[in-house]
mmCIF file of C-alpha atoms in Angstrom:
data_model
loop_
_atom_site.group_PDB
_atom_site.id
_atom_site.type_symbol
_atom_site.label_atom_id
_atom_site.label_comp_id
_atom_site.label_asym_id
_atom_site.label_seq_id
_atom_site.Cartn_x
_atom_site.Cartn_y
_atom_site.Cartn_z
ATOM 1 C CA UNK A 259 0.000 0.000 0.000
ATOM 2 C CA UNK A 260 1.323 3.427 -0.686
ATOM 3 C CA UNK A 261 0.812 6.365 1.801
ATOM 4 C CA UNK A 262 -1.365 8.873 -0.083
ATOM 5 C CA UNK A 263 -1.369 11.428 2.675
ATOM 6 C CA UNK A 264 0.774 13.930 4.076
ATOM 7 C CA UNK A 265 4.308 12.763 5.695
ATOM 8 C CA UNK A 266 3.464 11.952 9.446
ATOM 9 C CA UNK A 267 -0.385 12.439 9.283
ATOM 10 C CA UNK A 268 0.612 16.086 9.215
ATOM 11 C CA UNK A 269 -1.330 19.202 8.184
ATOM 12 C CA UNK A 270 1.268 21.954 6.974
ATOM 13 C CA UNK A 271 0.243 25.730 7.035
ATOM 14 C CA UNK A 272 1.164 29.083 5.763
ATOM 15 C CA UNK A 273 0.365 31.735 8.269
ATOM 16 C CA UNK A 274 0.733 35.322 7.727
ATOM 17 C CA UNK A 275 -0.062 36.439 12.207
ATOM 18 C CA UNK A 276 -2.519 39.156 12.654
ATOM 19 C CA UNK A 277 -0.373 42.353 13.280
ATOM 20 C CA UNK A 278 -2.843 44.591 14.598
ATOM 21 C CA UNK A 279 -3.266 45.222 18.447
ATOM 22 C CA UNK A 280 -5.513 43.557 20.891
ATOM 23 C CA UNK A 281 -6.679 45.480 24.111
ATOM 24 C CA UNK A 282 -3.010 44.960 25.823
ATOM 25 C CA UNK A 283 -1.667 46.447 22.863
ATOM 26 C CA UNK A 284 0.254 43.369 21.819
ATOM 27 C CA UNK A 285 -0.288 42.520 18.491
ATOM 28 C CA UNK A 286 -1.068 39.343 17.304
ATOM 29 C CA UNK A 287 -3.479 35.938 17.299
ATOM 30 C CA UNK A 288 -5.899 34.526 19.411
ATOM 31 C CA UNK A 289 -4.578 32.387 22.477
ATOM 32 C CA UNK A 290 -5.948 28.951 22.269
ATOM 33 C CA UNK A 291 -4.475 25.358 23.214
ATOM 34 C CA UNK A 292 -4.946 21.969 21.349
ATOM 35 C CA UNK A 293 -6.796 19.120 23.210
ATOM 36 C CA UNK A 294 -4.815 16.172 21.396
ATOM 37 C CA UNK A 295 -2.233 17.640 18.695
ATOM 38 C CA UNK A 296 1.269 18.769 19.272
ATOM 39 C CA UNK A 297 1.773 22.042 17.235
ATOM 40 C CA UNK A 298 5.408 23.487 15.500
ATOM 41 C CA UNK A 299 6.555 26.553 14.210
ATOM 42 C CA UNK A 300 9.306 27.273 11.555
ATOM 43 C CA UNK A 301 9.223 30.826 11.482
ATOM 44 C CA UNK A 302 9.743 32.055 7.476
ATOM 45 C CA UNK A 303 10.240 35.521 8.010
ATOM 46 C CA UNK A 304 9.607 38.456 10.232
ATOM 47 C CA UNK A 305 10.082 38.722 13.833
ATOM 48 C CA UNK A 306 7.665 37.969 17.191
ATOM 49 C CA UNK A 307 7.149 36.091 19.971
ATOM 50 C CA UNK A 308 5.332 32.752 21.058
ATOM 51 C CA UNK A 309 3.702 33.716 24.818
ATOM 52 C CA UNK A 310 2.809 30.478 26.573
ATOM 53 C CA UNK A 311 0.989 29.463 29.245
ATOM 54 C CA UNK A 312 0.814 25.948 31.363
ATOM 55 C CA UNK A 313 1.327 24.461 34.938
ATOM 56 C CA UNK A 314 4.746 25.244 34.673
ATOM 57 C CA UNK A 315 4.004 29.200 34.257
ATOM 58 C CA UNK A 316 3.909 31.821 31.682
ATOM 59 C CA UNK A 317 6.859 32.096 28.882
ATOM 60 C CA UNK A 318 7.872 33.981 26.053
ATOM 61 C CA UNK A 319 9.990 32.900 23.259
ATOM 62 C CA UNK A 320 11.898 34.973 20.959
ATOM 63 C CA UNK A 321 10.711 34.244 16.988
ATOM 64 C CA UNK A 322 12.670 35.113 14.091
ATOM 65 C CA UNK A 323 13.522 33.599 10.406
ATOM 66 C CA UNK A 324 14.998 30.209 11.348
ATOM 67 C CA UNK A 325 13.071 29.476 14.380
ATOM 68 C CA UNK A 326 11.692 26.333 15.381
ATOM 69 C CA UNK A 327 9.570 25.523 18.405
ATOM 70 C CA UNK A 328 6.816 23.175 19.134
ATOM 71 C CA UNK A 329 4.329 22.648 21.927
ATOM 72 C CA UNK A 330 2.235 19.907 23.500
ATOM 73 C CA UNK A 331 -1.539 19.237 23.674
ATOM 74 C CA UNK A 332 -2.711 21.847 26.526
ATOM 75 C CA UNK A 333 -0.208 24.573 25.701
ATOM 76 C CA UNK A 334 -2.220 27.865 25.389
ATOM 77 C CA UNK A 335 -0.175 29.835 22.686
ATOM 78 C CA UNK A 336 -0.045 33.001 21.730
ATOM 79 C CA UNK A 337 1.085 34.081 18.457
ATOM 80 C CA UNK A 338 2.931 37.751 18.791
ATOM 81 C CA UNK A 339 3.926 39.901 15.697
ATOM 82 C CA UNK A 340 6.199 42.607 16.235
ATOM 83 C CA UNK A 341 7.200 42.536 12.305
ATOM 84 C CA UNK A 342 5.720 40.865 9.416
ATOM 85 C CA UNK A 343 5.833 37.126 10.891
ATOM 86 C CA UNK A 344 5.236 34.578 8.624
ATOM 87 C CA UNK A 345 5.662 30.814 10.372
ATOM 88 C CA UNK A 346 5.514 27.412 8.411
ATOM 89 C CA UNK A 347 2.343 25.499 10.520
ATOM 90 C CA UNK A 348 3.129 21.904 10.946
ATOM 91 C CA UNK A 349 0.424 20.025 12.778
ATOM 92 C CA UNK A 350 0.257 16.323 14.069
ATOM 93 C CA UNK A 351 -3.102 14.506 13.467
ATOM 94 C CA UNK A 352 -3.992 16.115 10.513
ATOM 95 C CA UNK A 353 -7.567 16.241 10.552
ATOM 96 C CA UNK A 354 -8.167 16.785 13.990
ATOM 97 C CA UNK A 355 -7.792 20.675 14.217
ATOM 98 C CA UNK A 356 -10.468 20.942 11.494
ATOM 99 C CA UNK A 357 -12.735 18.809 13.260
ATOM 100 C CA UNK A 358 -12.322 21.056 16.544
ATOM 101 C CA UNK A 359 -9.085 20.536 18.159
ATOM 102 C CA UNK A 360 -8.777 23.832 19.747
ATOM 103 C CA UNK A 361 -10.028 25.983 22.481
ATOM 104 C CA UNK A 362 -9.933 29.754 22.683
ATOM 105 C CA UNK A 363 -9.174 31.401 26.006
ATOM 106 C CA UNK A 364 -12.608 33.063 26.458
ATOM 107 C CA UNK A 365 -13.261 34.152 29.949
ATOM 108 C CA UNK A 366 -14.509 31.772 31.723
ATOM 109 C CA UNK A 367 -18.182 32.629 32.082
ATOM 110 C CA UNK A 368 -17.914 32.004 28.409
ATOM 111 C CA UNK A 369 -15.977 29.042 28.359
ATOM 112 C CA UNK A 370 -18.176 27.127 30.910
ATOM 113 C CA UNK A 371 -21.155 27.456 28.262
ATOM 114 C CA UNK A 372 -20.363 25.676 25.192
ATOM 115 C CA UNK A 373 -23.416 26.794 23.391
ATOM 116 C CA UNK A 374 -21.885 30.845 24.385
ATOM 117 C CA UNK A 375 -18.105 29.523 23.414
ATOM 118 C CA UNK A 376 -19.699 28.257 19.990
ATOM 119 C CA UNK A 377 -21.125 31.945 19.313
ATOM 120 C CA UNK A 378 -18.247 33.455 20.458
ATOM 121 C CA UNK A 379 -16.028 31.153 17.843
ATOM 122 C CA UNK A 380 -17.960 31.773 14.761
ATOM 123 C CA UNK A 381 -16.727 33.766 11.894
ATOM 124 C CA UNK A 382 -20.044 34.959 9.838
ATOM 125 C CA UNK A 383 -19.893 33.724 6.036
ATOM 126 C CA UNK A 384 -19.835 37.561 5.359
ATOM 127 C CA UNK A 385 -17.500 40.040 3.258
ATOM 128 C CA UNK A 386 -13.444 39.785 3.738
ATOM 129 C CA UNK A 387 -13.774 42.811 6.172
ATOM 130 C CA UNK A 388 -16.840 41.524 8.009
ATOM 131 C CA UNK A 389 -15.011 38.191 8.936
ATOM 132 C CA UNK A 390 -11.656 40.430 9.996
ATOM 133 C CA UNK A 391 -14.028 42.314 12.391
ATOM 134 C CA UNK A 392 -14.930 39.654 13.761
ATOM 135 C CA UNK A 393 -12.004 37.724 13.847
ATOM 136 C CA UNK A 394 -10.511 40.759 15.770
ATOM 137 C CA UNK A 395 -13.512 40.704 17.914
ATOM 138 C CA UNK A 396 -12.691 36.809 18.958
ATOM 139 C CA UNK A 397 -9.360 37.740 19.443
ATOM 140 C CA UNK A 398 -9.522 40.323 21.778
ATOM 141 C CA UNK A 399 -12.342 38.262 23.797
ATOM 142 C CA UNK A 400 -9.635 35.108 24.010
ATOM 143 C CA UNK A 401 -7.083 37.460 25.118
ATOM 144 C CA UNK A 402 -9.084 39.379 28.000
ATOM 145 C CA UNK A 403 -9.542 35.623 29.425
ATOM 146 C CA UNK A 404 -5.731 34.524 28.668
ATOM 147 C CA UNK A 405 -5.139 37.478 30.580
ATOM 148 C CA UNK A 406 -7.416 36.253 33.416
ATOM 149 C CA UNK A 407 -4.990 33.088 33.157
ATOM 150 C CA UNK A 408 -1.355 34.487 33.167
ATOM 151 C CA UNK A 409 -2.350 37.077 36.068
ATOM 152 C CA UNK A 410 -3.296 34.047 38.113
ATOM 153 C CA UNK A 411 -0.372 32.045 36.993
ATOM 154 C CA UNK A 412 1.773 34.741 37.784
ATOM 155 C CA UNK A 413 0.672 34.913 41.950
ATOM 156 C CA UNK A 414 0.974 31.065 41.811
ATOM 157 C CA UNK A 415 -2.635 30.406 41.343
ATOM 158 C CA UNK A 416 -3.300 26.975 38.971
ATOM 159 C CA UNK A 417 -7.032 26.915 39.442
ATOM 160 C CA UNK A 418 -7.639 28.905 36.519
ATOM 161 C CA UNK A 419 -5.972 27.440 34.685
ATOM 162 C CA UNK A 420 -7.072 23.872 35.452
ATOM 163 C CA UNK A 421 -10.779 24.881 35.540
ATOM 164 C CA UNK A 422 -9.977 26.419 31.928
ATOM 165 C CA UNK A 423 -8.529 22.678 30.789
ATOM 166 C CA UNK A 424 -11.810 20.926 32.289
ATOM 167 C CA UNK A 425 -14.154 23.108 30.184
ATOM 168 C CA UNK A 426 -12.023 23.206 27.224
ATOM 169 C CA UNK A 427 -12.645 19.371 27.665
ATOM 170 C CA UNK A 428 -16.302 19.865 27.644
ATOM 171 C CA UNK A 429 -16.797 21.992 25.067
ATOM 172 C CA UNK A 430 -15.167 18.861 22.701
ATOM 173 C CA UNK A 431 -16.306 16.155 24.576
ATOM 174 C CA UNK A 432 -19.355 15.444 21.779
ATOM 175 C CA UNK A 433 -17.424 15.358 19.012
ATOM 176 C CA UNK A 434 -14.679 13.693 20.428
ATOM 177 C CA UNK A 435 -15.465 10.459 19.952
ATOM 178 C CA UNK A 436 -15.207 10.957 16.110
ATOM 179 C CA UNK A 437 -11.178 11.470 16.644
ATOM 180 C CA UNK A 438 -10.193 8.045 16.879
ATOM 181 C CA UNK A 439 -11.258 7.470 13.363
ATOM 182 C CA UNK A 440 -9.525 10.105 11.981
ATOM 183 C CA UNK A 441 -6.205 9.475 13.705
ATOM 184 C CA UNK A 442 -6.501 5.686 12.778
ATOM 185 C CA UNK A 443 -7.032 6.556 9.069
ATOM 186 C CA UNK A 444 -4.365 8.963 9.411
ATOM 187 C CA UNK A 445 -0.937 9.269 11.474
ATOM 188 C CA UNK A 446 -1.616 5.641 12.990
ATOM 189 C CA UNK A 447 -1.887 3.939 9.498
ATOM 190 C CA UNK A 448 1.204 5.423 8.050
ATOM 191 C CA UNK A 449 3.101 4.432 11.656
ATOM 192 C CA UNK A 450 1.753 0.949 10.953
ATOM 193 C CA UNK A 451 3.002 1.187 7.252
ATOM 194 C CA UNK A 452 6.023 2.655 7.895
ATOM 195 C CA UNK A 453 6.164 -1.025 10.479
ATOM 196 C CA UNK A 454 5.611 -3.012 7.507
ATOM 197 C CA UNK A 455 7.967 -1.741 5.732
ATOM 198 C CA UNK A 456 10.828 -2.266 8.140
ATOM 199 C CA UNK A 457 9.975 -5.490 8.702
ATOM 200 C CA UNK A 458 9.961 -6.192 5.025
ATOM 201 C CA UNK A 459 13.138 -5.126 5.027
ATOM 202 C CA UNK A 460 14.570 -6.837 8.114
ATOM 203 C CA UNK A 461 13.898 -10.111 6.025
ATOM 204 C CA UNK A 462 15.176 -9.286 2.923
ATOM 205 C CA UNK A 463 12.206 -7.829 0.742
ATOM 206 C CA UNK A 464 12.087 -4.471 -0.954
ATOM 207 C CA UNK A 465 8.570 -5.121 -2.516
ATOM 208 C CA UNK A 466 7.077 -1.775 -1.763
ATOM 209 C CA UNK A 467 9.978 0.091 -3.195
ATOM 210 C CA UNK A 468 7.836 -0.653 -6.530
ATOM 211 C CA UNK A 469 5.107 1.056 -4.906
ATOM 212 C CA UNK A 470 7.271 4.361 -5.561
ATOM 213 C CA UNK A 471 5.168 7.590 -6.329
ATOM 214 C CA UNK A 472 5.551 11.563 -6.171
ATOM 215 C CA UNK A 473 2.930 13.521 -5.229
ATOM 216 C CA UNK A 474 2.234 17.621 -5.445
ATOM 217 C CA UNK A 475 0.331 19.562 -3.124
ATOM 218 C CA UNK A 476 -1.197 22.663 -3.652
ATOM 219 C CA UNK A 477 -2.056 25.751 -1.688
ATOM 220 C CA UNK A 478 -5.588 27.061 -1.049
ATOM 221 C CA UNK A 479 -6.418 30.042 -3.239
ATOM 222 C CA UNK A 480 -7.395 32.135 -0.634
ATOM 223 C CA UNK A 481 -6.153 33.218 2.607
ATOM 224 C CA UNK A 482 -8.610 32.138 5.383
ATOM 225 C CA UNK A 483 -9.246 33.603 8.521
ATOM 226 C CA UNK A 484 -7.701 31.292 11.501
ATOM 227 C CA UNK A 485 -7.275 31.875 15.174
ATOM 228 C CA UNK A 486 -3.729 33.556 15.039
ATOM 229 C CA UNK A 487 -3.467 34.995 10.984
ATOM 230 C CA UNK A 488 -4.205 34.323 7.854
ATOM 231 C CA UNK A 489 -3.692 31.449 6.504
ATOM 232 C CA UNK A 490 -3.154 28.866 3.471
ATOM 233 C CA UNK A 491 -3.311 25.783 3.819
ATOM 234 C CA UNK A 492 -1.744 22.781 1.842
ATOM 235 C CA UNK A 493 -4.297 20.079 0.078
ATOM 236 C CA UNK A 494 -2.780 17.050 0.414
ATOM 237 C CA UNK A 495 -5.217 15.597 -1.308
ATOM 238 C CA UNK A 496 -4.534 16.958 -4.801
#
């Protein structure tokens, strides 16, 4: 069998980060964290920062062309531009982020309502500068609660924080269950392949070598409105 999908199960990303200011005057994305996918950065150009947040504390990392850093599942990022930052997305699970791997940092009256954290999340199907409205207006809601967060973090207060990881779980909990399927069909079959094929060769064969193909990706025509820029994203199914 040939792998027809990305390397690694992998969604890859072009992101041009939001460089206008939210109400802290920092300018930049929404802060969200991933329930199940690990997340990297190769920055492209520009400079910034990534601001972070977990039970460890808040941190900020220097980003310039070059850079590469990559978080966990429950790492609430923050993508800063000071500079026309452009960063290489490289997700594991592909799939899973469009199907709702992410949480926004709402406050969390918000958060603790999914059906009020599903309004707050929606982009209308409007003009180019009705969805930047309101993707500004998301923003700056995600970063009044990350606030909420880091202040808490910062007098050694995790209960926030934790609270915040319980609800993001709820919010995803009924769509969850869908997940396994698309990490089986993805990332796990191509580890499983990639098994085969070593122990193919551990006895000797070199069958699937015949299976060689190339394949060409494509970028989306248009730049979309995600949680921390805009964004193209690679078809790997072209």
């Amino acid at each position: 069998m040939t792998a027809t999908t990305f390397p690694g199960g992998t969604s890859v990303t072009f992101l041009d980060v939001y460089d206008d200011a939210a109400p802290d005057g920092i300018p930049g994305g929404s802060p969200h964290l991933h329930l199940a996918s690990t997340e990297c950065y190769v920055v492209l150009d520009g400079s910034g920062e990534l601001h972070t947040l977990d039970l460890a504390g808040p941190r900020e990392i220097p980003l310039q062309a070059g850079s590469v850093v990559w978080f966990t599942p429950g790492t609430i990022h923050r993508a800063v531009n000071r500079g026309g930052l452009r960063v290489l997305v490289i997700m594991s699970n592909a799939g899973l982020p469009e199907a709702g791997d992410a949480v926004m940092t709402f406050p969390a009256d918000v958060v603790a309502d999914p059906a009020r954290y599903r309004a707050a999340a929606a982009l209308p199907d409007g003009s180019a500068a009705e969805r930047a409205d309101a993707a500004a207006r998301r923003r700056d809601l995600a970063v009044t609660g990350y606030l909420d967060l880091r202040r808490a973090l910062e007098r050694g207060d995790a209960g926030p924080l934790r609270a915040f990881h319980a609800a993001a779980a709820a919010i995803v909990r009924p769509r969850a269950s869908s997940w396994e399927d698309i990490v089986a069909a993805g990332p796990a079959a191509l580890s499983d392949l990639s098994l085969a094929h070593v122990a193919a060769l551990a006895t000797g064969s070199a069958d699937h070598l015949a299976e060689a193909a190339v394949r060409q990706v494509t970028l989306d025509d248009e730049r979309g409105f995600g949680m921390c820029g805009r964004l193209r994203a690679l078809d790997a199914r072209s």
